[in-house]
Amino acid sequence: MSSVFTITRDDDGRRLDRTLRSMFKTVTLGSIMSAIRRGEIRINGSKVRDVSRRLSEGDELSVTWKINQKHEIPKNTGWGKIRVIYQSESVLILNKPSGMLVQPDTKNGDSVISRVWGVMGSKNASAVHRLDRNTTGVLAVALHGDSLRAMEELFKSRRVRKFYMAVTVGKMPDEITIDAPLLKDSENNLVKVSSDGLKAVTHCKRLSYNGEYSLVMLELLTGRTHQARVHAAYSKHPILGDRKYGDFDSNRKEKNVARPFLHAYKLQFPDNLHESLSCVEGKSFIAELPDDMKNFIDERGLNYEA
């Protein structure tokens, strides 16, 4: 017996095989491909054997499996410490707090996105990029399938400028560009500079120096895992509070610094965007510094004009 459902805006323009995989997580990829080859999948009543077929909003998709109830919404716990910077019909810009994952790592686990799902009442929203658990700052979330695909392409093509603010150990040069490839060790969740790694480029500008620490603005020209932290350490000016890549003596001295002082400060969007992103076209979004980092900067006289 077949199940039939209608393609919504969120899957408009998406490939058939990818849509089926996301809708039927308990069905193996091999079973999905076999069903397509045997002509068991129909679109608007017609058999389809092209796995790359693009779906359109309003299409009726007929399958041989029971529809997976994937839209169970987490309990609405509200925004909590998350701050909303901007919201439109298609895009949400948030200021992420420290200590919170962007995506849930367990079923019904707390995260930025699970809170978005709860507030919005649906699981259509998706984060377009990632921030580490203890990194604070600006995060872009797509609220619909069309804006997600447009936003993913925008980030992939590196047309969105990403600026971070950090407190680093020692006197960072006035302005430097770090071009050092990064290799990820997924098993140990570590990243290192290596000629075998992927291209990674970070532009650093010192905003102030108090004789011990620098306040710097980092522009990530690529988007590698732990890029800002590893490049800062590679420059011999690691980020204060970074227990993985930082300076042990400085971290031990500053016992009240409980996390890497790294903050995603600004996202800057270009002009000439897809219509689903016209609301952010040519705009910049700034996330205010969290209290722990702001207080440290003020107390140590690290003045700045970003």
Short mmCIF file of C-alpha atoms in Angstrom, two decimals, residues 8 29 50 76 95 178 225 229 235 266 275 288 290 300:
data_model
loop_
_atom_site.label_atom_id
_atom_site.label_comp_id
_atom_site.label_asym_id
_atom_site.label_seq_id
_atom_site.Cartn_x
_atom_site.Cartn_y
_atom_site.Cartn_z
CA THR A 8 5.95 21.70 0.60
CA LEU A 29 19.80 4.16 1.06
CA ASP A 50 15.87 9.59 -11.99
CA ASN A 76 8.86 24.89 23.91
CA ASN A 95 23.15 35.94 19.25
CA ILE A 178 47.44 33.81 8.28
CA THR A 225 36.62 23.71 12.00
CA ARG A 229 41.50 29.12 17.48
CA SER A 235 50.55 32.94 15.14
CA LYS A 266 29.45 40.33 12.64
CA GLU A 275 14.71 36.56 -3.69
CA GLU A 288 26.76 42.32 21.28
CA PRO A 290 28.63 38.61 26.21
CA ARG A 300 41.83 45.36 31.43
#
